[in-house]
Short mmCIF file of C-alpha atoms and ligand atoms in Angstrom, two decimals:
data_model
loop_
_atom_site.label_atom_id
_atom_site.label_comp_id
_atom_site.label_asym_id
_atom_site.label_seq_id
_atom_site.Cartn_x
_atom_site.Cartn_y
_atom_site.Cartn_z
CA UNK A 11 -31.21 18.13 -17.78
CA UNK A 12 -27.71 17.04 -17.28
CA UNK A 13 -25.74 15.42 -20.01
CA UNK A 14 -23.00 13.13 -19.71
CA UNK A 15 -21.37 10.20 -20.42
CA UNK A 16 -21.81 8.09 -18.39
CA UNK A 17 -24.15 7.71 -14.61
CA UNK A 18 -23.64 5.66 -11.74
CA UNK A 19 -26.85 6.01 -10.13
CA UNK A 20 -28.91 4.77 -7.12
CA UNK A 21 -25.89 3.45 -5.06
CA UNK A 22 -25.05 4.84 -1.58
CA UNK A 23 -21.90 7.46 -2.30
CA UNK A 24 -19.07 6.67 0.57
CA UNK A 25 -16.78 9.41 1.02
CA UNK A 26 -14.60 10.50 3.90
CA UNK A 27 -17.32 12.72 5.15
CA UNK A 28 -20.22 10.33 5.11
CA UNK A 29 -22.16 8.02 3.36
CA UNK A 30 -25.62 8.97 1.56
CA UNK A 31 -27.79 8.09 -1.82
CA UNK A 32 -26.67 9.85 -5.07
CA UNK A 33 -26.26 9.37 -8.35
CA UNK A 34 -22.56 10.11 -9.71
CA UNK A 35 -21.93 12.24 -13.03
CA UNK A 36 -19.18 11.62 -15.56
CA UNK A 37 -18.00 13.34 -17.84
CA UNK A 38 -14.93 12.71 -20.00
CA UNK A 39 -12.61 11.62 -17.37
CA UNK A 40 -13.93 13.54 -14.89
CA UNK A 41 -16.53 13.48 -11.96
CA UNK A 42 -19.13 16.11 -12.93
CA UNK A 43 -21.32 16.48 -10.40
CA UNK A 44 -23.08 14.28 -7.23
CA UNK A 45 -26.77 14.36 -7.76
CA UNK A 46 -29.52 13.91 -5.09
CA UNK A 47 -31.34 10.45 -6.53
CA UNK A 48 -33.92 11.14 -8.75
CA UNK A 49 -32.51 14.00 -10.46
CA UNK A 50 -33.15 13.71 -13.83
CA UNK A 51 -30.09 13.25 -16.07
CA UNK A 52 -29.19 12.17 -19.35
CA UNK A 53 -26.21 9.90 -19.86
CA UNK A 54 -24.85 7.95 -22.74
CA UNK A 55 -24.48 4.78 -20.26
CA UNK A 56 -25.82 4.22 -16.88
CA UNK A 57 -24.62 1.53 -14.24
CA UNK A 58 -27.26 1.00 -11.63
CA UNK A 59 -25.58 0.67 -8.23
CA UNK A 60 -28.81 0.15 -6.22
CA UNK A 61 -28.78 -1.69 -3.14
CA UNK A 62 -24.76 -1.46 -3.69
CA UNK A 63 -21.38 0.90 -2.46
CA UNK A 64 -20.21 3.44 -4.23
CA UNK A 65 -16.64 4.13 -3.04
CA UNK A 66 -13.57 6.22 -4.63
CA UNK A 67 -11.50 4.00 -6.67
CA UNK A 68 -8.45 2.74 -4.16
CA UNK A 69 -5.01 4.58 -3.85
CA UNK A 70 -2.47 2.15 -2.68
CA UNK A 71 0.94 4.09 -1.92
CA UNK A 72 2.85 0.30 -1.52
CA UNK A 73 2.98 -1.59 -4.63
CA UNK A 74 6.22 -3.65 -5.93
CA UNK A 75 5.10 -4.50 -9.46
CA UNK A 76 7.85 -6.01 -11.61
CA UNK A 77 10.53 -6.70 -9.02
CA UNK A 78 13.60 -8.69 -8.38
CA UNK A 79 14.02 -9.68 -4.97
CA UNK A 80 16.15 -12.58 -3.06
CA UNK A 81 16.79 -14.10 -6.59
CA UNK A 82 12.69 -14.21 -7.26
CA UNK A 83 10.95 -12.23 -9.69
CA UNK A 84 7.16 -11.47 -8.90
CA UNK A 85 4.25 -12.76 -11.05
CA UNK A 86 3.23 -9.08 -11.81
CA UNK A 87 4.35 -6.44 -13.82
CA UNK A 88 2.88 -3.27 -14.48
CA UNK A 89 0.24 -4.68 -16.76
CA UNK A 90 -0.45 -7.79 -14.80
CA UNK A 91 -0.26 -6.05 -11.18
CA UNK A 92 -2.44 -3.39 -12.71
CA UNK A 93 -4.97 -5.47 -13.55
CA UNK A 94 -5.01 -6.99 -10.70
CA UNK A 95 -4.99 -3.95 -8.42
CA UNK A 96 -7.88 -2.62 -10.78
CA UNK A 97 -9.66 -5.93 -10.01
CA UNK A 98 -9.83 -4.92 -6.29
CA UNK A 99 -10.92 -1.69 -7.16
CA UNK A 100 -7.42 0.26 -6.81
CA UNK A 101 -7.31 2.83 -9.69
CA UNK A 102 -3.89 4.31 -8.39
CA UNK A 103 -0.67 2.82 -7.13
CA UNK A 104 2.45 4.38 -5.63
CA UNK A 105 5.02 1.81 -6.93
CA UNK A 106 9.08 2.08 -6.63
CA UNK A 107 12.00 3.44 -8.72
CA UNK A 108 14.81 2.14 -7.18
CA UNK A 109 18.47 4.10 -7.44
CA UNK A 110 21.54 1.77 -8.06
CA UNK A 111 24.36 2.13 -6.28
CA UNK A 112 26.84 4.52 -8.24
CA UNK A 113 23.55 5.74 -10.20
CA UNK A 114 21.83 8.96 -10.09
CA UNK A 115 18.01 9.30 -8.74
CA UNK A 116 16.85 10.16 -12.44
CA UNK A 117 18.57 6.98 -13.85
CA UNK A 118 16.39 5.17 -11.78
CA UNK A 119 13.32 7.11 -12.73
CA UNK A 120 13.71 7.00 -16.85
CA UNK A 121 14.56 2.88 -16.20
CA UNK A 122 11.42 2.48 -14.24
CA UNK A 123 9.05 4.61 -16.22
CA UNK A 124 10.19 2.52 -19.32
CA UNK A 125 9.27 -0.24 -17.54
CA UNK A 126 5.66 0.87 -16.81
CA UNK A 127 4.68 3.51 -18.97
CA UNK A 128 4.04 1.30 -22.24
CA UNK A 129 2.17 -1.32 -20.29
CA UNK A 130 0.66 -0.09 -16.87
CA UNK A 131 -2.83 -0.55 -16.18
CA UNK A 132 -3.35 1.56 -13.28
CA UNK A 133 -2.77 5.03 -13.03
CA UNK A 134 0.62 5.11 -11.04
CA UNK A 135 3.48 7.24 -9.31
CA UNK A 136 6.62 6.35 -8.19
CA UNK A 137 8.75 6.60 -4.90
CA UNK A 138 12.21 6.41 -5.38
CA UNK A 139 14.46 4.27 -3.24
CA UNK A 140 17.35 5.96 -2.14
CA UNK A 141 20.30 3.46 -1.59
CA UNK A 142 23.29 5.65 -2.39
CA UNK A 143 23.48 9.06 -0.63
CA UNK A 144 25.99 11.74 -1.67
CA UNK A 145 25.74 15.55 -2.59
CA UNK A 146 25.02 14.53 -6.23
CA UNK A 147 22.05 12.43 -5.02
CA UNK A 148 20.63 15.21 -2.63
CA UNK A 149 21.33 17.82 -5.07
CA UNK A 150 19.03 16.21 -7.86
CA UNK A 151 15.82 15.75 -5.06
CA UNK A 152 14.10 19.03 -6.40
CA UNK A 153 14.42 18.25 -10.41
CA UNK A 154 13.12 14.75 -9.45
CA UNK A 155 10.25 16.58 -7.71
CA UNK A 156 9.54 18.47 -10.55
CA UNK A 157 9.16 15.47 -12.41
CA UNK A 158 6.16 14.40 -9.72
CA UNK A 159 8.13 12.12 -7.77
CA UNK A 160 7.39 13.80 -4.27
CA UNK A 161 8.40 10.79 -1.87
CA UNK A 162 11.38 8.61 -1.34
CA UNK A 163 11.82 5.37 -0.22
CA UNK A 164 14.39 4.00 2.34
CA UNK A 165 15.50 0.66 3.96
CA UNK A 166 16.78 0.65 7.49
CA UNK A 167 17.57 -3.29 6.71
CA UNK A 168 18.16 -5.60 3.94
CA UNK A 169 22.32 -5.13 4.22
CA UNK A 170 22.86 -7.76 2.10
CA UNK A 171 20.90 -7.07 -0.83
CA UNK A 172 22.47 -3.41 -1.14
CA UNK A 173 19.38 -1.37 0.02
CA UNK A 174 20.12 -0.57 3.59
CA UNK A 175 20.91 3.20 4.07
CA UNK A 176 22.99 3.87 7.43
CA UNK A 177 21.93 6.59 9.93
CA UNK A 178 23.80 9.25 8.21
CA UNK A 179 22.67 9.04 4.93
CA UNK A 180 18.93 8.51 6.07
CA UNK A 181 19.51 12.15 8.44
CA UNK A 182 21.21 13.80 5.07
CA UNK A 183 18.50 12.45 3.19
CA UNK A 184 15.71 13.55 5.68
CA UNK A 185 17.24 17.06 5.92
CA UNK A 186 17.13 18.34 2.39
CA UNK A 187 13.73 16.80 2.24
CA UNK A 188 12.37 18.56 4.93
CA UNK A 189 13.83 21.51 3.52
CA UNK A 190 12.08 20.49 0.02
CA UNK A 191 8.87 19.44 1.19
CA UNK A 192 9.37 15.96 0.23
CA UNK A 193 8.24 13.11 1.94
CA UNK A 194 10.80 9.95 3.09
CA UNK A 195 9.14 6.65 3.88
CA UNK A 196 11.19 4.08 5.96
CA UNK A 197 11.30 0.12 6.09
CA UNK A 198 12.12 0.52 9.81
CA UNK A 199 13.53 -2.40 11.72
CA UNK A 200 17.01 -2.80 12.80
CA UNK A 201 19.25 -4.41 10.92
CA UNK A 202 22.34 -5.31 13.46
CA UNK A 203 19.65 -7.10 15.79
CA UNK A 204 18.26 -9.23 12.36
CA UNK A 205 21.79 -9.77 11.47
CA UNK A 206 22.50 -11.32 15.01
CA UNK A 207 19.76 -13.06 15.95
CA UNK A 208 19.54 -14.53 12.14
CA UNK A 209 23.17 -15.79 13.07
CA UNK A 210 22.45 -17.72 16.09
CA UNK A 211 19.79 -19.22 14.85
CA UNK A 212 20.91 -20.87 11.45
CA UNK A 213 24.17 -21.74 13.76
CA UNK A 214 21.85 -24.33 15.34
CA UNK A 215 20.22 -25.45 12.44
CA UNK A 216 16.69 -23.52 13.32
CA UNK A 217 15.73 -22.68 10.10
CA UNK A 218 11.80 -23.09 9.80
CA UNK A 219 9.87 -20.54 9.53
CA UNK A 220 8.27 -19.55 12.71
CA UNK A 221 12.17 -18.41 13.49
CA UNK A 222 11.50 -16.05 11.00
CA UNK A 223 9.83 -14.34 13.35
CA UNK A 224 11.47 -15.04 16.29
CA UNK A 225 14.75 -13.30 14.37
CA UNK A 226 12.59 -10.21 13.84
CA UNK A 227 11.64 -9.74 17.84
CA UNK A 228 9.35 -6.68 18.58
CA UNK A 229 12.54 -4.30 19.48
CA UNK A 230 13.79 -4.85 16.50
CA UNK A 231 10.74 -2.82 14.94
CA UNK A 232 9.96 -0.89 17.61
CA UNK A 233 13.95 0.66 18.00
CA UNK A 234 13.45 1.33 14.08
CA UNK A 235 10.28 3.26 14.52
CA UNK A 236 11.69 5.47 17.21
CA UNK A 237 14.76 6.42 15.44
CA UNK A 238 13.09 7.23 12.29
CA UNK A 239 10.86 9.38 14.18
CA UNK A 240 13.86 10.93 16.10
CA UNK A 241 16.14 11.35 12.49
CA UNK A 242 12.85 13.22 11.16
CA UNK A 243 12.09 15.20 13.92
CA UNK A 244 15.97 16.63 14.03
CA UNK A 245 16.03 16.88 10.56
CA UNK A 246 12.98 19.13 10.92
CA UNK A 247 11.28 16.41 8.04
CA UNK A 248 7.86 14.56 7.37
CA UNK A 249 8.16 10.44 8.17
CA UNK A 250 6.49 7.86 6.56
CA UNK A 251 5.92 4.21 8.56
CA UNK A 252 5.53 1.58 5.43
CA UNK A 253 4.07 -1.55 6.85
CA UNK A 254 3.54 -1.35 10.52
CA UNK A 255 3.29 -4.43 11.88
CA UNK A 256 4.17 -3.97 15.65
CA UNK A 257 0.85 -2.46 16.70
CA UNK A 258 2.60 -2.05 20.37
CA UNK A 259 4.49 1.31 18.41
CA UNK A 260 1.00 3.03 17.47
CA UNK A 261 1.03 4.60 20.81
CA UNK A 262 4.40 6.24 20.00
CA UNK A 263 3.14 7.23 16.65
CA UNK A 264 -0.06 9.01 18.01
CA UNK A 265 2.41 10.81 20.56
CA UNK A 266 4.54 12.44 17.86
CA UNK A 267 1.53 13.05 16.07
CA UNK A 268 0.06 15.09 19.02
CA UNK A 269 3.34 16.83 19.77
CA UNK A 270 2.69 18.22 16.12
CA UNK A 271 5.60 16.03 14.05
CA UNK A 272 4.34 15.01 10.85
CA UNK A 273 4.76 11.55 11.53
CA UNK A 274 2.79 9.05 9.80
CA UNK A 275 2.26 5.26 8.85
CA UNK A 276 0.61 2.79 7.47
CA UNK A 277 -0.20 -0.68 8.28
CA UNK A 278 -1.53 -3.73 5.50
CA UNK A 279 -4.08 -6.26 5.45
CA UNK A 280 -2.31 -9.10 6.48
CA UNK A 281 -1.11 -7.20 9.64
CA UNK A 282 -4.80 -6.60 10.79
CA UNK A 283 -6.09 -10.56 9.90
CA UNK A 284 -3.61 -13.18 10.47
CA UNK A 285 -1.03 -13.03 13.52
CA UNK A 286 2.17 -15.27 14.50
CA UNK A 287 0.57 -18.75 14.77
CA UNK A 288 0.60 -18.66 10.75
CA UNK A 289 4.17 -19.91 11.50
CA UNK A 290 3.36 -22.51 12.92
CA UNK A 291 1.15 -24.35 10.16
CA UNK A 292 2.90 -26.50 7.49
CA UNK A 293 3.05 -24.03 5.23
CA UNK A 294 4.54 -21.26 7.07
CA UNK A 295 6.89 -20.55 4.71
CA UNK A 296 4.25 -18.38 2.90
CA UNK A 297 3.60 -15.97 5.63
CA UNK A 298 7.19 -14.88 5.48
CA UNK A 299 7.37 -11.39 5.24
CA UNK A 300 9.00 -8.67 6.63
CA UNK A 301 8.73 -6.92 9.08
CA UNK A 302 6.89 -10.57 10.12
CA UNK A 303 3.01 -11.04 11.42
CA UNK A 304 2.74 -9.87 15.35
CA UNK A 305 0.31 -11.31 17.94
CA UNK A 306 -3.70 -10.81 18.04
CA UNK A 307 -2.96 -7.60 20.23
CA UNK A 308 -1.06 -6.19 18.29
CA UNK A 309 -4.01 -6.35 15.71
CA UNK A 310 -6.22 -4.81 18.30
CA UNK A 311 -3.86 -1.76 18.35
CA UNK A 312 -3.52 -1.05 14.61
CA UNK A 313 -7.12 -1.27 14.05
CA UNK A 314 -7.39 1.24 17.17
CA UNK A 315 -5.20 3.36 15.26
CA UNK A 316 -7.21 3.16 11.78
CA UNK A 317 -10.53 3.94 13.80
CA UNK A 318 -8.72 7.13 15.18
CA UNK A 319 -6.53 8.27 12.45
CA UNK A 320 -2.95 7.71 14.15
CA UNK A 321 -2.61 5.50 10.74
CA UNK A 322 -2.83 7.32 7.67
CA UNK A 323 -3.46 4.33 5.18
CA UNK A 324 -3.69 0.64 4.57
CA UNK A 325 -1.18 0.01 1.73
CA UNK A 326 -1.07 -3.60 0.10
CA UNK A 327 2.82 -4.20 0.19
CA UNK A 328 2.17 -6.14 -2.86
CA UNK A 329 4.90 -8.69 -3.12
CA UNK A 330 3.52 -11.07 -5.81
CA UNK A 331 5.90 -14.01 -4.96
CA UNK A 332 4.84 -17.37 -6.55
CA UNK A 333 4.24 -20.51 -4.20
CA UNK A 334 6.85 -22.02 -6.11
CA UNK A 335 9.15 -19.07 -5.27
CA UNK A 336 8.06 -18.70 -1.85
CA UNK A 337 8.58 -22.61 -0.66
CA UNK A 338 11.78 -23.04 -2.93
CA UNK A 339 14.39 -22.88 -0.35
CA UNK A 340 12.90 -26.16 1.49
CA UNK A 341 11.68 -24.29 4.48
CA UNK A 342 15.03 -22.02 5.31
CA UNK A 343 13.71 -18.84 6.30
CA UNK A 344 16.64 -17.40 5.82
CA UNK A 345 16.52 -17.78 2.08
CA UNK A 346 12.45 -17.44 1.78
CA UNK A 347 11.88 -14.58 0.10
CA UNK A 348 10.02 -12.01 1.95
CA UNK A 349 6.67 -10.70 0.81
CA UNK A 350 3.25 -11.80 0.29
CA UNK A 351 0.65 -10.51 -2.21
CA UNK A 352 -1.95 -7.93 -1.50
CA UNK A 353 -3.17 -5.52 -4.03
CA UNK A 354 -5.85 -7.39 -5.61
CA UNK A 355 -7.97 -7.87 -2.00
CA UNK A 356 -6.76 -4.65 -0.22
CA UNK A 357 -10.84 -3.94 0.10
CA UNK A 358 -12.66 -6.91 0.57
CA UNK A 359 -9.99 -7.42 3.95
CA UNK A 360 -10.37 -3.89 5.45
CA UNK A 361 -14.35 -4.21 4.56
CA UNK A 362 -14.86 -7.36 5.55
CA UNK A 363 -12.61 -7.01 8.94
CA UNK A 364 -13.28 -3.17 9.47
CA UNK A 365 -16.77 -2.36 8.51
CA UNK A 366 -18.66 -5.69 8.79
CA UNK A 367 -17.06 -6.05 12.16
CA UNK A 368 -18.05 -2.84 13.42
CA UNK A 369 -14.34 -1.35 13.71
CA UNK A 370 -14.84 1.60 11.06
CA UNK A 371 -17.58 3.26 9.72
CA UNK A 372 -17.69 3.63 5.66
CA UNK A 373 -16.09 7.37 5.81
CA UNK A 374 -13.44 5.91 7.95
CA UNK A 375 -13.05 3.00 5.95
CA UNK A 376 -12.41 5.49 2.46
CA UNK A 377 -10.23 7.65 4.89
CA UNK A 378 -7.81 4.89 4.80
CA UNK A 379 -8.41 2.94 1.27
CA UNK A 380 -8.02 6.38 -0.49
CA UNK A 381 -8.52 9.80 0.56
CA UNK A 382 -5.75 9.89 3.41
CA UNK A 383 -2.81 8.24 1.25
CA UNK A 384 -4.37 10.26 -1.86
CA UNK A 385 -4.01 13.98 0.46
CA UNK A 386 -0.78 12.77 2.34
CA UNK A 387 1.26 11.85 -1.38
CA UNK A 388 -0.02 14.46 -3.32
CA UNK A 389 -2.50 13.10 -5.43
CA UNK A 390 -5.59 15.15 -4.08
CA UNK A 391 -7.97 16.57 -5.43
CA UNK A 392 -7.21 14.92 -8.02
CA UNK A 393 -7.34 11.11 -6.86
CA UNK A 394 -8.90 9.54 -3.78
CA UNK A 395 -12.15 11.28 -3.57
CA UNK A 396 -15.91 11.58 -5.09
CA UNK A 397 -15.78 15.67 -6.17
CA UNK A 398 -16.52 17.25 -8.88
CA UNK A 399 -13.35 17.89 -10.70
CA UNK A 400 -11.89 14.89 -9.30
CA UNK A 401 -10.86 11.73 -11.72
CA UNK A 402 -13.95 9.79 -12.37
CA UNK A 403 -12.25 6.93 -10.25
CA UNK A 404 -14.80 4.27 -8.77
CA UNK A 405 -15.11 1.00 -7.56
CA UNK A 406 -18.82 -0.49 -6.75
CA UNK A 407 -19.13 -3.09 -3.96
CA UNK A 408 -22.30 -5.05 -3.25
CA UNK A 409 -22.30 -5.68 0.33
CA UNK A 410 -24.48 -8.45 0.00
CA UNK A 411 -22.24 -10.58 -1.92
CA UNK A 412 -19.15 -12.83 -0.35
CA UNK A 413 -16.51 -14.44 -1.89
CA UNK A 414 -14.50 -16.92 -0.74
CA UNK A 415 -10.63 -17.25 -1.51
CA UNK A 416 -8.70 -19.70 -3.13
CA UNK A 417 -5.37 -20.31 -4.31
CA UNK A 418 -6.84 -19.58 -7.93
CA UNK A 419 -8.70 -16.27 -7.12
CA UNK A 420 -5.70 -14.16 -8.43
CA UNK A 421 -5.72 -12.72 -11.92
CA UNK A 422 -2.14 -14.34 -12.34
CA UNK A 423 -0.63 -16.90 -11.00
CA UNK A 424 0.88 -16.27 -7.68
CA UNK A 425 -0.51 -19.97 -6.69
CA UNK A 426 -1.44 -19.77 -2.76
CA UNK A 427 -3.86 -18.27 -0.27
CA UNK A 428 -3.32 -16.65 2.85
CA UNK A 429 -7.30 -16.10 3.75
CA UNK A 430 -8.21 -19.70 3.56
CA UNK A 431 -11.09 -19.75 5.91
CA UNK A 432 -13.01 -16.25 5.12
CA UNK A 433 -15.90 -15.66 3.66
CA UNK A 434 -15.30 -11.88 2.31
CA UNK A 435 -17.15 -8.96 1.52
CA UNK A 436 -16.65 -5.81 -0.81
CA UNK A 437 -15.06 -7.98 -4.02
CA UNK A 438 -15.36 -5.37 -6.62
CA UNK A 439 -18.55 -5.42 -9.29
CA UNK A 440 -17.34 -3.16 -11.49
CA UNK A 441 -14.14 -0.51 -11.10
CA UNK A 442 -14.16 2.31 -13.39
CA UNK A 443 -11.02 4.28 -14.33
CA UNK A 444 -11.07 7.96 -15.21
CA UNK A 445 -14.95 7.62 -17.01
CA UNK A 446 -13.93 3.94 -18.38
CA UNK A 447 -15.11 0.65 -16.87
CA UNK A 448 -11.95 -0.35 -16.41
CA UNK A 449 -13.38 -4.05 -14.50
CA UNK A 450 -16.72 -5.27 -14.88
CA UNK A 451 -17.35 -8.79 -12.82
CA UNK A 452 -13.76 -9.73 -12.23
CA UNK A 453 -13.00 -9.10 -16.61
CA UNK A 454 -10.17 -6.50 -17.84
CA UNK A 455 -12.34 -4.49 -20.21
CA UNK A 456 -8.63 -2.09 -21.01
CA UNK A 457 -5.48 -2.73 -22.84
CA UNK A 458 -2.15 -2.58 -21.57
CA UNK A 459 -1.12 1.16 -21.25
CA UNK A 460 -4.16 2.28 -20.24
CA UNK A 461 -2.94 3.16 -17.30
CA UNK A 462 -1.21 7.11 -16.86
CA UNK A 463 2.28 8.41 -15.11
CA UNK A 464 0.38 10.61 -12.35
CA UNK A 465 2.63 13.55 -11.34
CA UNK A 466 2.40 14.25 -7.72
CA UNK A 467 2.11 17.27 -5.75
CA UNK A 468 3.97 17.98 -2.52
CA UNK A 469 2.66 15.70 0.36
CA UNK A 470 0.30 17.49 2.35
CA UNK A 471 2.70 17.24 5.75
CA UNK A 472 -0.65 19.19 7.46
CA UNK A 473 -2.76 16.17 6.47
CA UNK A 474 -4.42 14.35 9.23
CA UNK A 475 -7.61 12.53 10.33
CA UNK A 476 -9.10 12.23 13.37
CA UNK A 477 -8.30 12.14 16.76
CA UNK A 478 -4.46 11.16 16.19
CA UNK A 479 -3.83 13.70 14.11
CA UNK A 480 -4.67 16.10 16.08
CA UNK A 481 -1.45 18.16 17.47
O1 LIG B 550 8.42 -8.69 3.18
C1 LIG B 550 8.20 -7.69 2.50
N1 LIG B 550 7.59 -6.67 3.04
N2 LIG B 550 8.57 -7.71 1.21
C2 LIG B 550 8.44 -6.67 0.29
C3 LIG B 550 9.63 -5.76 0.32
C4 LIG B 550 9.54 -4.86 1.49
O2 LIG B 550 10.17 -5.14 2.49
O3 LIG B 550 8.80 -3.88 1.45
ZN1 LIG B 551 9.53 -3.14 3.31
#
């Protein structure tokens, strides 16, 4: 008879290969084994996950815990956003170091692990944002490698608040990480056309918020996209998509992927539910984000790309912006800051719009919640899967049960709701965290610091699912 610690038995195991009954072992931290149901076993404590989901605890590679933005601070920090994240059953994050101007890469690093390593509640990694490229900066990419940060991080906008990197830089950039094996992510939409269009409209006094939008037209994306993917492809480097909103630029994506580039992206939950009319609705202000929400065909084409793997994840772009700090400029969206919240209901969106819809299957679905972003970053075996060996990571969903949103459904107090008409599925029962039931009905069950620095591994640049992977 087995012994372990503890047994999450009689639930249906999802991973990306399929979906079938099993009981899951733990022991210590670590998954032991999968056994067929009924195996005999003998654990210290059991959780019975009959009639309910067992899926690998989330990886979201787009958090921004504890950050500053358009003179707002967001309502979570690494304990808070952790908690929160763990609530939704995300047991990793990929949050952001961000290099100062005039600052080295590690600077950023040691200021941003302070920050989290004392508090975090969620296993985590770090990107680094690259704002200030030089030979010093390129020069110290392989000792911050060796310290597990295996991605960067760069804006293609935001002039103004000092993170844009020009064409140059983001080619110097891509070419000793190419050479490296690291992996650059982009915020791709062009500035100059923002700048312009941003211009002209506050020069006529059309500030509300649906010109948000209309100051963030398609091409402005789209151009972005393509000359990412043509910096990369020069540079002989992997590419990285965060938050794809433009689903017209999937096709593009699948067509690098298929001429073999390592190109890949991600899209977010309020891309795939909620399209442009939000703008038009009283409180538009809340739904300003960037890059901003498309039309309903858009929608059509990211989901298109989840279902055949052109997309590699579903990150949360958690931007945990109160309503106070979101509606304080009286409507401008010039001065709105950008982001919207995410981490905490990552799942119950993609399961309640992908699988109860019909659009993915379960293996799909943890393709995308965990095991592509876990492979692509570096953080498999390890994280993202259900594998012996693997951290006991696990989040149980019972379909059964809906939930509906409010503006009080956070853990903290970000104060609005951008789902105010769904019923959802897949809210979390219980989310354990390396052996520990980390979440059990919505309670933290940890204590701050419970969370763990993950080192990563060199993206896996030959990762790829499905049919838009394929070269
Ligand atoms: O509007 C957004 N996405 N805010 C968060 C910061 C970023 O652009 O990723
Ligand atoms: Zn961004």
């Amino acid at each position: 008879m087995t012994e372990v610690d503890l047994a999450v038995v009689g639930g249906t195991v999802v991973t990306g290969r399929g979906a079938e009954r099993g009981d899951v072992l733990i022991r210590g931290e670590q998954i032991a084994a999968v056994a067929a149901p009924g195996e005999r076993h003998d654990a210290a404590r059991v959780i019975d996950a009959t009639g309910k989901l067992v899926l690998p605890g989330g990886v979201d590679v787009h958090t921004h815990f504890l950050v500053g933005f358009m003179s707002c601070r967001s309502v979570y920090d690494f304990f808070s956003g952790g908690v929160a994240a763990l609530r939704g059953g995300t047991t990793t994050v990929v949050d952001f170091a961000l290099q100062r101007r005039g600052r080295s890469l590690t600077d950023g690093l040691k200021h941003r692990r302070m920050q989290a390593d004392a508090r975090v509640a969620v296993d985590y990694g770090l990107h680094i944002v690259v704002t200030d490229v030089n030979e010093a900066t390129l020069a110290e990419i392989p000792a911050v490698m060796r310290e597990g940060v295996t991605s960067f991080k760069t804006y293609m906008t935001y002039e103004k608040d000092g993170l844009m990197l020009d064409d140059g830089a983001l080619l110097a950039l891509l070419r000793v990480a190419g050479r490296e094996g690291a992996l650059v992510g982009v915020h791709a939409e062009n500035e100059k056309i923002i700048a312009y269009e941003t211009a002209r409209c506050l020069a006529k006094g059309e500030v509300a918020p649906r010109f948000h939008a209309l100051t963030r037209p398609p091409i402005a994306e789209a151009e972005a996209v393509r000359r990412a993917i043509s910096l990369a492809e020069a540079a002989g480097a992997g590419i990285y998509i965060f938050h794809l909103a433009l689903g017209r630029e999937v096709p593009n994506i699948r067509a690098a992927r298929r001429r073999g580039l390592p190109v890949f992206a991600e899209t977010c939950p309020h891309y795939l539910t909620l399209d442009d009319s939000r703008y038009e609705r009283a409180d538009g202000t809340l739904y300003v984000m960037s890059p901003p929400l498309r039309t309903a065909e858009d929608q059509k084409l990211l989901w298109a790309g989840l279902e055949d793997g052109t997309l590699a994840a579903v990150g949360s772009d958690d931007a945990s912006f109160s309503a106070e700090a979101k509606t304080a400029s009286s409507g401008s969206f010039a001065t709105t800051v950008n982001g919207v919240y995410g981490a905490e209901f990552r799942l119950p969106l993609i399961y309640t719009f992908g699988v109860e819809t019909g659009r993915l299957t379960l293996p799909q679905l943890v393709r995308i919640w965990s095991e592509g972003p876990a492979q692509l970053f570096g953080l498999a075996p390890r994280k993202g899967t259900i594998a012996p060996g693997s951290d006991a990571d696990l989040v149980v969903i019972d379909p059964e049960r809906r939930t509906r949103l409010t503006a009080q459904s956070h853990y903290g107090p970000v104060g609005y709701n951008i789902y105010p008409d769904v019923d959802l599925s897949g809210m979390p029962v219980c989310t354990v965290r390396r052996g520990a039931v980390a979440v059990e009905e919505g309670r933290y069950l940890g204590t701050a610091g419970d969370g763990r620095f993950i080192k990563r591994g060199k993206p896996d640049l030959a990762s790829g699912i499905g049919v838009g992977a394929a070269p």
